[in-house]
mmCIF file of C-alpha atoms in Angstrom:
data_model
loop_
_atom_site.group_PDB
_atom_site.id
_atom_site.type_symbol
_atom_site.label_atom_id
_atom_site.label_comp_id
_atom_site.label_asym_id
_atom_site.label_seq_id
_atom_site.Cartn_x
_atom_site.Cartn_y
_atom_site.Cartn_z
ATOM 1 C CA MET X 1082 -1.026 -37.780 -113.397
ATOM 2 C CA VAL X 1083 2.134 -38.553 -115.433
ATOM 3 C CA SER X 1084 5.220 -36.439 -115.501
ATOM 4 C CA SER X 1085 8.831 -36.616 -116.371
ATOM 5 C CA SER X 1086 11.935 -34.695 -115.274
ATOM 6 C CA LYS X 1087 14.913 -34.660 -117.566
ATOM 7 C CA LYS X 1088 17.134 -32.544 -115.349
ATOM 8 C CA GLY X 1089 20.186 -34.167 -113.887
ATOM 9 C CA GLY X 1090 23.013 -33.163 -111.529
ATOM 10 C CA ASN X 1091 26.617 -34.217 -111.541
ATOM 11 C CA ARG X 1092 27.506 -37.917 -111.440
ATOM 12 C CA LEU X 1093 29.114 -39.160 -108.271
ATOM 13 C CA ALA X 1094 31.460 -41.556 -110.033
ATOM 14 C CA SER X 1095 33.152 -40.927 -113.312
ATOM 15 C CA ALA X 1096 32.607 -44.660 -114.228
ATOM 16 C CA GLN X 1097 28.870 -44.058 -114.531
ATOM 17 C CA LEU X 1098 27.471 -43.326 -117.918
ATOM 18 C CA SER X 1099 26.786 -39.741 -118.751
ATOM 19 C CA GLU X 1100 23.232 -40.380 -119.426
ATOM 20 C CA PRO X 1101 20.925 -40.001 -116.341
ATOM 21 C CA THR X 1102 19.395 -43.137 -114.757
ATOM 22 C CA ARG X 1103 15.691 -43.483 -115.757
ATOM 23 C CA ILE X 1104 13.571 -44.039 -112.712
ATOM 24 C CA LEU X 1105 9.808 -44.580 -112.864
ATOM 25 C CA VAL X 1106 7.940 -43.860 -109.583
ATOM 26 C CA ILE X 1107 4.452 -45.299 -109.339
ATOM 27 C CA ASP X 1108 2.556 -44.114 -106.280
ATOM 28 C CA ASP X 1109 -1.030 -42.998 -105.902
ATOM 29 C CA ASP X 1110 -0.017 -40.098 -103.641
ATOM 30 C CA VAL X 1111 0.918 -36.954 -105.643
ATOM 31 C CA GLU X 1112 2.938 -35.528 -102.723
ATOM 32 C CA THR X 1113 5.093 -38.661 -102.592
ATOM 33 C CA THR X 1114 5.814 -38.547 -106.305
ATOM 34 C CA GLU X 1115 6.773 -34.903 -106.138
ATOM 35 C CA LEU X 1116 8.953 -35.512 -103.072
ATOM 36 C CA MET X 1117 10.706 -38.326 -105.001
ATOM 37 C CA ARG X 1118 11.383 -35.865 -107.868
ATOM 38 C CA ILE X 1119 12.831 -33.264 -105.450
ATOM 39 C CA ILE X 1120 15.104 -35.855 -103.847
ATOM 40 C CA LEU X 1121 16.213 -37.574 -107.087
ATOM 41 C CA ASP X 1122 16.586 -34.728 -109.611
ATOM 42 C CA PRO X 1123 19.825 -33.369 -108.177
ATOM 43 C CA GLN X 1124 21.303 -36.922 -108.224
ATOM 44 C CA ALA X 1125 21.391 -37.307 -112.023
ATOM 45 C CA PHE X 1126 18.179 -39.367 -112.244
ATOM 46 C CA GLU X 1127 15.670 -38.861 -115.019
ATOM 47 C CA VAL X 1128 12.512 -39.134 -112.982
ATOM 48 C CA PHE X 1129 9.156 -40.238 -114.484
ATOM 49 C CA THR X 1130 6.134 -40.362 -112.206
ATOM 50 C CA THR X 1131 2.574 -41.621 -112.343
ATOM 51 C CA ASN X 1132 -0.140 -41.871 -109.817
ATOM 52 C CA SER X 1133 -1.754 -44.882 -111.527
ATOM 53 C CA GLY X 1134 -0.533 -48.450 -111.477
ATOM 54 C CA ILE X 1135 -2.213 -49.263 -114.761
ATOM 55 C CA THR X 1136 -0.533 -46.218 -116.441
ATOM 56 C CA GLY X 1137 2.731 -47.333 -114.772
ATOM 57 C CA LEU X 1138 2.511 -50.666 -116.571
ATOM 58 C CA GLU X 1139 2.280 -48.898 -119.861
ATOM 59 C CA MET X 1140 5.040 -46.443 -119.096
ATOM 60 C CA ILE X 1141 7.430 -49.305 -118.343
ATOM 61 C CA GLU X 1142 7.112 -50.460 -121.963
ATOM 62 C CA GLN X 1143 7.324 -46.922 -123.346
ATOM 63 C CA ILE X 1144 10.234 -45.456 -121.433
ATOM 64 C CA ASP X 1145 12.226 -48.579 -120.471
ATOM 65 C CA PRO X 1146 13.252 -47.373 -116.987
ATOM 66 C CA GLU X 1147 16.366 -48.821 -115.284
ATOM 67 C CA VAL X 1148 14.570 -48.988 -111.963
ATOM 68 C CA VAL X 1149 10.818 -48.845 -110.985
ATOM 69 C CA VAL X 1150 9.748 -47.653 -107.590
ATOM 70 C CA ILE X 1151 6.264 -48.583 -106.417
ATOM 71 C CA ASP X 1152 3.971 -48.242 -103.433
ATOM 72 C CA LEU X 1153 2.149 -51.234 -102.005
ATOM 73 C CA MET X 1154 -1.134 -49.621 -101.258
ATOM 74 C CA MET X 1155 -2.748 -48.170 -104.392
ATOM 75 C CA PRO X 1156 -6.499 -48.173 -105.262
ATOM 76 C CA GLU X 1157 -6.712 -49.683 -108.715
ATOM 77 C CA ILE X 1158 -3.921 -52.267 -108.534
ATOM 78 C CA ASP X 1159 -1.954 -52.909 -105.322
ATOM 79 C CA GLY X 1160 1.858 -53.196 -105.406
ATOM 80 C CA PHE X 1161 1.896 -56.928 -105.049
ATOM 81 C CA SER X 1162 -0.252 -57.407 -108.121
ATOM 82 C CA LEU X 1163 1.794 -54.717 -109.876
ATOM 83 C CA CYS X 1164 5.018 -56.603 -109.233
ATOM 84 C CA ARG X 1165 3.523 -59.817 -110.609
ATOM 85 C CA ARG X 1166 2.255 -58.033 -113.698
ATOM 86 C CA ILE X 1167 5.598 -56.329 -114.324
ATOM 87 C CA ARG X 1168 7.357 -59.675 -114.087
ATOM 88 C CA GLU X 1169 5.140 -61.058 -116.869
ATOM 89 C CA PHE X 1170 6.993 -58.907 -119.394
ATOM 90 C CA SER X 1171 10.119 -57.232 -117.747
ATOM 91 C CA GLN X 1172 13.028 -57.969 -115.491
ATOM 92 C CA VAL X 1173 13.472 -54.218 -114.559
ATOM 93 C CA PRO X 1174 14.575 -53.957 -111.002
ATOM 94 C CA ILE X 1175 11.694 -53.023 -108.669
ATOM 95 C CA LEU X 1176 12.131 -51.086 -105.367
ATOM 96 C CA VAL X 1177 9.032 -51.134 -103.107
ATOM 97 C CA LEU X 1178 8.557 -48.148 -100.836
ATOM 98 C CA SER X 1179 5.876 -48.766 -98.198
ATOM 99 C CA ALA X 1180 4.535 -47.295 -95.003
ATOM 100 C CA ILE X 1181 3.487 -50.803 -94.068
ATOM 101 C CA ASN X 1182 5.711 -52.080 -91.267
ATOM 102 C CA LYS X 1183 4.229 -55.443 -90.506
ATOM 103 C CA PRO X 1184 6.187 -58.731 -90.258
ATOM 104 C CA GLY X 1185 6.246 -60.633 -93.492
ATOM 105 C CA ILE X 1186 5.157 -57.714 -95.815
ATOM 106 C CA ALA X 1187 8.662 -57.139 -97.131
ATOM 107 C CA ALA X 1188 9.118 -60.869 -97.703
ATOM 108 C CA GLU X 1189 5.786 -61.086 -99.547
ATOM 109 C CA ALA X 1190 6.808 -58.136 -101.803
ATOM 110 C CA LEU X 1191 10.071 -59.809 -102.584
ATOM 111 C CA GLU X 1192 8.303 -63.082 -103.340
ATOM 112 C CA THR X 1193 5.960 -61.369 -105.776
ATOM 113 C CA GLY X 1194 8.807 -59.968 -107.796
ATOM 114 C CA ALA X 1195 10.280 -56.976 -105.979
ATOM 115 C CA ASP X 1196 14.112 -56.819 -105.822
ATOM 116 C CA ASP X 1197 14.285 -54.482 -102.810
ATOM 117 C CA TYR X 1198 12.057 -53.023 -100.090
ATOM 118 C CA LEU X 1199 12.337 -49.931 -97.893
ATOM 119 C CA ASN X 1200 9.953 -48.705 -95.257
ATOM 120 C CA LYS X 1201 8.657 -45.143 -95.448
ATOM 121 C CA PRO X 1202 9.878 -42.725 -94.191
ATOM 122 C CA MET X 1203 13.500 -43.387 -95.029
ATOM 123 C CA LYS X 1204 16.602 -41.154 -95.239
ATOM 124 C CA SER X 1205 17.098 -39.822 -98.738
ATOM 125 C CA ASN X 1206 20.772 -41.028 -98.782
ATOM 126 C CA LEU X 1207 19.591 -44.610 -98.149
ATOM 127 C CA LEU X 1208 17.021 -44.334 -100.939
ATOM 128 C CA ILE X 1209 19.625 -43.002 -103.315
ATOM 129 C CA ALA X 1210 22.055 -45.831 -102.380
ATOM 130 C CA HIS X 1211 19.423 -48.467 -103.015
ATOM 131 C CA LEU X 1212 18.383 -46.936 -106.402
ATOM 132 C CA ASN X 1213 22.095 -46.714 -107.395
ATOM 133 C CA LYS X 1214 22.670 -50.364 -106.533
ATOM 134 C CA LEU X 1215 19.628 -51.447 -108.577
ATOM 135 C CA ALA X 1216 20.601 -49.208 -111.438
ATOM 136 C CA ARG X 1217 24.117 -50.633 -111.552
ATOM 137 C CA ARG X 1218 22.628 -54.153 -111.722
ATOM 138 C CA SER X 1219 20.211 -53.088 -114.389
ATOM 139 C CA LYS X 1220 22.944 -51.515 -116.484
ATOM 140 C CA SER X 1221 25.306 -54.456 -116.063
ATOM 141 C CA ILE X 1222 22.553 -56.870 -117.262
ATOM 142 C CA GLN X 1223 21.831 -54.606 -120.218
ATOM 143 C CA CYS X 1224 25.539 -54.568 -121.008
ATOM 144 C CA GLY X 1225 25.730 -58.320 -120.830
ATOM 145 C CA LEU X 1226 22.700 -58.742 -123.146
ATOM 146 C CA GLU X 1227 24.242 -56.216 -125.647
ATOM 147 C CA ARG X 1228 27.512 -58.228 -125.608
ATOM 148 C CA LYS X 1229 25.688 -61.488 -126.076
ATOM 149 C CA ASP X 1230 23.712 -60.022 -129.074
ATOM 150 C CA ALA X 1231 26.981 -58.717 -130.613
ATOM 151 C CA ASP X 1232 28.649 -62.143 -130.138
ATOM 152 C CA ASN X 1233 25.639 -63.784 -131.838
ATOM 153 C CA LEU X 1234 26.076 -61.443 -134.895
ATOM 154 C CA ALA X 1235 29.858 -62.077 -135.210
#
């Protein structure tokens, strides 16, 4: 299942761009992806979801999200493999959300390409803070690349 939400609420800071932050959520659990939409829609995120890791890889290239949120345990491709595959073609920030609370799992996720890791369940305000942090980093990198391209044209 693939879906998108283009609704967005008020920005928390006037310094943020007026366009909503594009978030792609990849999780095989439909209830989780719908819960993420419910949590993130009012926070001025444009939320895209898929319940397939393979479809998620395709969507990254199509929608160019500012942050990708993935689960570790999925049937067709696990989150570790998904991180590695994403890193083959993109530097988009990746937030791993996982119910696995074993020593070393977060470190392994970070080593395979994730930028951040949160255990499920988590408070929604913590999730939003981590997504905003990753989105700021993504946007500042994009601005830097645009400036570099402009300098090269001059």
